[in-house]
Short mmCIF file of C-alpha atoms in Angstrom, two decimals:
data_model
loop_
_atom_site.label_atom_id
_atom_site.label_comp_id
_atom_site.label_asym_id
_atom_site.label_seq_id
_atom_site.Cartn_x
_atom_site.Cartn_y
_atom_site.Cartn_z
CA UNK A 52 157.24 80.98 76.17
CA UNK A 53 159.70 80.31 73.46
CA UNK A 54 158.84 83.14 71.35
CA UNK A 55 158.66 85.40 74.86
CA UNK A 56 162.16 83.80 75.77
CA UNK A 57 163.56 85.15 72.33
CA UNK A 58 161.88 88.45 72.97
CA UNK A 59 163.45 88.79 76.51
CA UNK A 60 167.02 87.98 74.78
CA UNK A 61 166.52 90.41 72.28
CA UNK A 62 166.18 93.32 74.93
CA UNK A 63 168.93 92.01 76.92
CA UNK A 64 170.90 92.10 73.77
CA UNK A 65 170.14 96.14 73.00
CA UNK A 66 171.03 96.62 76.32
CA UNK A 67 174.55 95.80 75.85
CA UNK A 68 175.02 96.52 72.42
CA UNK A 69 173.73 99.57 71.39
CA UNK A 70 176.72 99.78 68.97
CA UNK A 71 175.32 97.88 66.51
CA UNK A 72 172.05 99.68 65.81
CA UNK A 73 173.93 102.75 64.06
CA UNK A 74 171.91 105.22 61.55
CA UNK A 75 173.61 105.56 58.16
CA UNK A 76 175.52 108.68 59.51
CA UNK A 77 177.46 106.32 61.85
CA UNK A 78 178.49 103.98 58.54
CA UNK A 79 179.46 106.84 56.46
CA UNK A 80 181.72 107.86 59.10
CA UNK A 81 182.83 104.78 60.16
CA UNK A 82 183.88 103.33 56.61
CA UNK A 83 185.89 106.95 55.76
CA UNK A 84 187.87 106.73 58.92
CA UNK A 85 191.64 107.10 58.88
CA UNK A 86 193.39 104.16 59.55
CA UNK A 87 194.44 104.25 63.56
CA UNK A 88 197.47 106.00 64.73
CA UNK A 89 199.41 106.38 67.99
CA UNK A 90 198.74 110.44 67.81
CA UNK A 91 194.90 109.87 67.26
CA UNK A 92 194.39 106.93 70.26
CA UNK A 93 196.84 109.04 72.57
CA UNK A 94 198.53 105.68 73.40
CA UNK A 95 201.51 106.29 75.69
CA UNK A 96 202.92 103.28 75.24
CA UNK A 97 203.85 100.33 72.81
CA UNK A 98 201.90 97.49 74.17
CA UNK A 99 199.03 95.91 71.21
CA UNK A 100 196.12 97.14 72.91
CA UNK A 101 193.77 95.25 70.02
CA UNK A 102 192.87 91.98 72.28
CA UNK A 103 189.87 90.67 73.66
CA UNK A 104 191.33 89.10 76.52
CA UNK A 105 193.22 91.13 79.39
CA UNK A 106 194.99 89.77 82.40
CA UNK A 107 194.65 92.24 85.58
CA UNK A 108 197.89 91.69 88.02
CA UNK A 109 199.37 93.58 90.31
CA UNK A 110 198.42 96.16 92.70
CA UNK A 111 197.84 94.12 95.67
CA UNK A 112 196.43 90.94 93.92
CA UNK A 113 197.84 87.58 94.96
CA UNK A 114 196.23 85.94 91.76
CA UNK A 115 195.33 87.39 88.40
CA UNK A 116 191.68 88.50 86.91
CA UNK A 117 190.51 88.66 83.41
CA UNK A 118 189.01 91.24 81.26
CA UNK A 119 187.05 89.93 78.79
CA UNK A 120 185.57 92.09 75.20
CA UNK A 121 181.80 90.55 74.17
CA UNK A 122 179.89 91.20 71.31
CA UNK A 123 176.28 90.46 72.75
CA UNK A 124 174.99 88.62 69.59
CA UNK A 125 176.51 86.92 66.58
CA UNK A 126 176.10 84.66 64.19
CA UNK A 127 177.00 81.30 65.20
CA UNK A 128 179.37 80.53 62.96
CA UNK A 129 181.42 83.76 63.99
CA UNK A 130 181.76 82.89 67.70
CA UNK A 131 185.34 82.56 68.73
CA UNK A 132 186.66 81.68 71.93
CA UNK A 133 190.14 80.54 71.91
CA UNK A 134 192.13 78.27 74.22
CA UNK A 135 193.65 81.18 76.03
CA UNK A 136 190.18 82.54 76.91
CA UNK A 137 188.95 79.16 77.80
CA UNK A 138 192.06 78.99 80.27
CA UNK A 139 191.42 81.88 82.11
CA UNK A 140 187.77 81.47 82.14
CA UNK A 141 188.86 77.81 83.93
CA UNK A 142 191.39 79.59 86.30
CA UNK A 143 188.52 82.13 87.67
CA UNK A 144 186.33 81.28 90.40
CA UNK A 145 183.82 84.05 90.05
CA UNK A 146 182.24 85.19 86.41
CA UNK A 147 180.75 88.89 86.53
CA UNK A 148 178.87 90.39 83.39
CA UNK A 149 177.50 93.62 82.91
CA UNK A 150 173.96 92.26 85.05
CA UNK A 151 173.96 89.08 87.54
CA UNK A 152 172.19 87.38 83.97
CA UNK A 153 170.24 83.88 85.94
CA UNK A 154 168.23 87.03 87.26
CA UNK A 155 166.40 87.20 84.51
CA UNK A 156 165.08 83.51 84.49
CA UNK A 157 162.76 84.44 87.57
CA UNK A 158 159.18 86.09 86.60
CA UNK A 159 159.84 88.90 88.86
CA UNK A 160 162.46 90.20 86.71
CA UNK A 161 161.05 89.64 83.29
CA UNK A 162 157.41 91.37 84.42
CA UNK A 163 159.88 94.01 85.95
CA UNK A 164 161.67 94.34 82.67
CA UNK A 165 158.68 94.31 80.46
CA UNK A 166 156.77 97.44 82.67
CA UNK A 167 160.32 99.50 82.34
CA UNK A 168 160.18 98.97 78.34
CA UNK A 169 157.32 100.91 78.03
CA UNK A 170 157.33 104.99 77.63
CA UNK A 171 155.90 106.75 80.37
CA UNK A 172 153.55 109.00 80.42
CA UNK A 173 150.87 106.96 78.01
CA UNK A 174 153.32 107.73 75.12
CA UNK A 175 152.88 105.58 71.72
CA UNK A 176 155.00 105.71 68.58
CA UNK A 177 152.46 107.35 66.97
CA UNK A 178 152.89 110.40 69.29
CA UNK A 179 156.84 110.35 68.17
CA UNK A 180 156.45 110.03 64.59
CA UNK A 181 154.40 111.18 61.44
CA UNK A 182 152.03 109.09 59.79
CA UNK A 183 154.23 108.86 56.77
CA UNK A 184 157.18 107.02 59.06
CA UNK A 185 154.86 105.33 61.25
CA UNK A 186 153.47 103.21 58.02
CA UNK A 187 157.14 102.68 57.23
CA UNK A 188 157.90 101.31 61.05
CA UNK A 189 154.41 99.23 61.04
CA UNK A 190 155.32 97.59 57.07
CA UNK A 191 158.79 97.31 58.63
CA UNK A 192 157.52 95.21 61.40
CA UNK A 193 154.55 92.88 59.24
CA UNK A 194 158.15 91.61 57.39
CA UNK A 195 159.69 90.71 60.54
CA UNK A 196 156.67 88.84 61.69
CA UNK A 197 155.62 90.97 64.65
CA UNK A 198 152.19 93.27 64.74
CA UNK A 199 153.29 96.95 65.55
CA UNK A 200 150.35 97.14 67.67
CA UNK A 201 150.89 95.43 70.48
CA UNK A 202 154.63 96.87 70.32
CA UNK A 203 153.65 100.90 69.89
CA UNK A 204 153.93 101.43 73.51
CA UNK A 205 157.29 100.33 73.95
CA UNK A 206 160.41 102.81 74.24
CA UNK A 207 161.82 102.97 70.69
CA UNK A 208 165.08 101.67 71.42
CA UNK A 209 163.80 98.47 72.30
CA UNK A 210 161.47 98.60 68.92
CA UNK A 211 165.14 98.70 67.05
CA UNK A 212 166.32 95.72 69.06
CA UNK A 213 163.75 94.09 66.98
CA UNK A 214 163.45 95.66 63.91
CA UNK A 215 166.42 93.79 62.21
CA UNK A 216 165.72 90.73 60.15
CA UNK A 217 169.58 89.31 61.00
CA UNK A 218 168.74 89.52 64.53
CA UNK A 219 165.62 88.36 65.53
CA UNK A 220 163.93 86.48 68.05
CA UNK A 221 163.48 83.39 65.60
CA UNK A 222 167.34 83.41 64.87
CA UNK A 223 167.98 83.39 68.60
CA UNK A 224 165.13 80.65 69.45
CA UNK A 225 166.83 78.54 66.49
CA UNK A 226 170.48 79.01 67.34
CA UNK A 227 171.79 81.03 64.11
CA UNK A 228 172.27 83.94 66.47
CA UNK A 229 174.17 82.98 69.63
CA UNK A 230 174.69 85.81 72.71
CA UNK A 231 178.15 85.52 74.36
CA UNK A 232 177.13 86.55 77.69
CA UNK A 233 174.05 83.44 77.71
CA UNK A 234 177.22 81.22 76.08
CA UNK A 235 179.27 82.52 78.95
CA UNK A 236 176.44 81.78 81.35
CA UNK A 237 175.93 78.37 80.63
CA UNK A 238 179.58 77.30 81.06
CA UNK A 239 179.76 78.65 84.16
CA UNK A 240 177.21 76.91 85.59
CA UNK A 241 178.58 73.68 83.76
CA UNK A 242 181.75 74.40 85.90
CA UNK A 243 179.68 75.70 89.31
CA UNK A 244 181.36 78.85 88.96
CA UNK A 245 179.08 81.71 90.97
CA UNK A 246 177.98 84.57 88.58
CA UNK A 247 177.52 88.33 89.40
CA UNK A 248 176.86 91.56 87.59
CA UNK A 249 178.03 95.16 87.43
CA UNK A 250 174.62 96.62 87.18
CA UNK A 251 171.12 96.04 87.64
CA UNK A 252 168.77 95.12 85.17
CA UNK A 253 166.34 98.23 86.41
CA UNK A 254 169.73 100.60 86.11
CA UNK A 255 170.32 99.58 82.50
CA UNK A 256 166.76 99.58 81.55
CA UNK A 257 166.45 102.79 82.62
CA UNK A 258 169.41 104.01 80.98
CA UNK A 259 167.51 104.72 77.73
CA UNK A 260 164.78 107.14 79.87
CA UNK A 261 167.77 109.27 79.17
CA UNK A 262 167.47 109.28 75.67
CA UNK A 263 164.54 111.46 74.37
CA UNK A 264 161.75 109.11 73.33
CA UNK A 265 161.86 111.47 70.02
CA UNK A 266 165.59 111.04 69.15
CA UNK A 267 164.80 107.26 69.85
CA UNK A 268 162.28 107.26 67.41
CA UNK A 269 164.21 108.81 64.74
CA UNK A 270 167.33 106.96 65.21
CA UNK A 271 164.72 103.78 64.79
CA UNK A 272 163.25 105.57 61.72
CA UNK A 273 166.82 106.20 59.87
CA UNK A 274 167.56 102.23 60.57
CA UNK A 275 164.82 101.09 58.94
CA UNK A 276 165.15 103.33 55.95
CA UNK A 277 168.77 102.44 55.93
CA UNK A 278 168.53 99.30 56.93
CA UNK A 279 170.98 97.87 54.12
CA UNK A 280 173.90 100.23 55.27
CA UNK A 281 173.04 99.30 59.01
CA UNK A 282 173.44 95.89 57.95
CA UNK A 283 176.18 96.36 56.36
CA UNK A 284 178.02 98.18 59.11
CA UNK A 285 177.19 95.28 61.76
CA UNK A 286 178.95 92.86 59.60
CA UNK A 287 181.93 95.38 59.45
CA UNK A 288 181.67 95.65 63.75
CA UNK A 289 181.58 91.85 63.67
CA UNK A 290 184.85 91.57 61.42
CA UNK A 291 186.57 94.21 64.01
CA UNK A 292 185.74 91.71 66.97
CA UNK A 293 186.92 88.47 65.01
CA UNK A 294 190.44 90.56 64.05
CA UNK A 295 189.91 91.63 68.25
CA UNK A 296 190.20 95.11 66.92
CA UNK A 297 189.34 96.95 69.99
CA UNK A 298 190.02 100.06 69.09
CA UNK A 299 188.30 99.97 65.53
CA UNK A 300 184.90 99.43 67.50
CA UNK A 301 185.80 102.07 69.46
CA UNK A 302 186.02 104.29 67.18
CA UNK A 303 182.96 103.48 65.14
CA UNK A 304 181.16 104.20 68.31
CA UNK A 305 182.46 107.30 68.61
CA UNK A 306 182.36 108.64 65.48
CA UNK A 307 178.17 107.91 65.54
CA UNK A 308 177.61 111.62 66.33
CA UNK A 309 174.40 112.08 65.38
CA UNK A 310 173.07 108.24 66.95
CA UNK A 311 174.08 106.50 70.21
CA UNK A 312 177.78 108.20 69.70
CA UNK A 313 175.49 111.25 71.04
CA UNK A 314 175.25 109.56 74.20
CA UNK A 315 178.34 108.08 74.63
CA UNK A 316 178.97 109.69 78.04
CA UNK A 317 175.88 108.28 79.94
CA UNK A 318 175.86 104.50 77.97
CA UNK A 319 179.49 104.08 77.98
CA UNK A 320 182.14 106.61 79.94
CA UNK A 321 179.78 107.10 83.03
CA UNK A 322 179.25 103.37 83.47
CA UNK A 323 182.75 102.44 82.77
CA UNK A 324 183.88 104.54 85.79
CA UNK A 325 181.13 103.36 88.01
CA UNK A 326 181.85 99.49 87.50
CA UNK A 327 185.86 100.32 88.52
CA UNK A 328 185.17 100.26 92.04
CA UNK A 329 183.42 97.17 91.92
CA UNK A 330 186.05 95.27 89.83
CA UNK A 331 188.32 96.00 92.20
CA UNK A 332 186.63 94.69 95.10
CA UNK A 333 185.71 91.47 93.57
CA UNK A 334 189.70 90.97 92.10
CA UNK A 335 191.05 91.29 95.98
CA UNK A 336 188.38 88.74 96.80
CA UNK A 337 189.09 86.23 94.24
CA UNK A 338 190.29 85.75 90.18
CA UNK A 339 187.18 87.06 88.58
CA UNK A 340 186.51 86.69 84.71
CA UNK A 341 184.62 90.34 83.79
CA UNK A 342 182.58 89.87 80.53
CA UNK A 343 181.62 93.04 79.30
CA UNK A 344 180.96 94.19 76.35
CA UNK A 345 183.92 95.42 73.81
CA UNK A 346 183.18 98.83 73.51
CA UNK A 347 183.75 99.41 76.80
CA UNK A 348 187.32 98.36 76.88
CA UNK A 349 189.28 100.09 74.26
CA UNK A 350 190.15 104.25 74.39
CA UNK A 351 191.24 106.87 77.15
CA UNK A 352 188.22 106.13 78.99
CA UNK A 353 187.62 102.56 78.76
CA UNK A 354 188.13 100.12 81.29
CA UNK A 355 191.70 98.91 80.57
CA UNK A 356 193.08 102.01 80.43
CA UNK A 357 190.54 102.85 83.87
CA UNK A 358 192.61 99.97 85.62
CA UNK A 359 195.85 100.92 84.57
CA UNK A 360 195.21 104.54 86.42
CA UNK A 361 193.90 102.42 89.70
CA UNK A 362 198.11 100.57 89.64
CA UNK A 363 197.25 97.29 88.10
CA UNK A 364 199.10 95.92 85.07
CA UNK A 365 196.76 95.38 82.43
CA UNK A 366 198.32 92.23 79.75
CA UNK A 367 197.08 91.49 76.48
CA UNK A 368 196.48 87.90 75.72
CA UNK A 369 195.63 86.42 72.40
#
């Protein structure tokens, strides 16, 4: 049961953190990015936009709400939650994540998620990759401790969630790797705060149906072949997060033109736009603490600027 629970955690983390499983091309491009400039970021003001926590006020709100950028899985020693973040969380009456996480505790949701994790049409991983690449994947998963024979009908993107030795079910079970979402959910329950979600589990699971299985399989293969580079890239992402460098994280995602970055419109932009009216409704009803992936916040089509365009005042808090 413990292994199953940690598997679910890994899958949920993948739904949130697609940007942490890049191929070598993304790493090389991120490393070669020029330092940010006002022109390159299209920033029209002097606000320091590199903050994980933002206060939302104005536009008729009686009390402010807050937007917080998470990194969905992180080493326990790198987990940060400052006094300002604690104060914002305490001042909020409603906690909202990308999905309503406590739905994951019931068996019906778990079974629904499992069903949607499998490829349609009876496809298997063997149908998507060469014999040579299949052997490579099989050997990699053997090292991780997961028999590929039990997983080969799963969508390759979910296999990518389990492929890393650094972010494994065992490490999540032991507490070496923690999830911001689950940490904040526990905090909300301890403070008797209700929680909600901007999307359904079914919607997030369905996102990956919009990426061809063949493309998913290729990203899985490239990720395994370039395992060291992928780990270095994830470490770089964590450092950007710890430095609260939202713009740097956003550029990293956008630079991956051959991997997830190719699907940024589906995985990020359209979702950001769909969240705004839901956030407005919640903020109008009560002070809300929104905890969503940090990659959703920055940029011209990020949540911060979209809220500003709706007339809200956004203030970075560090």
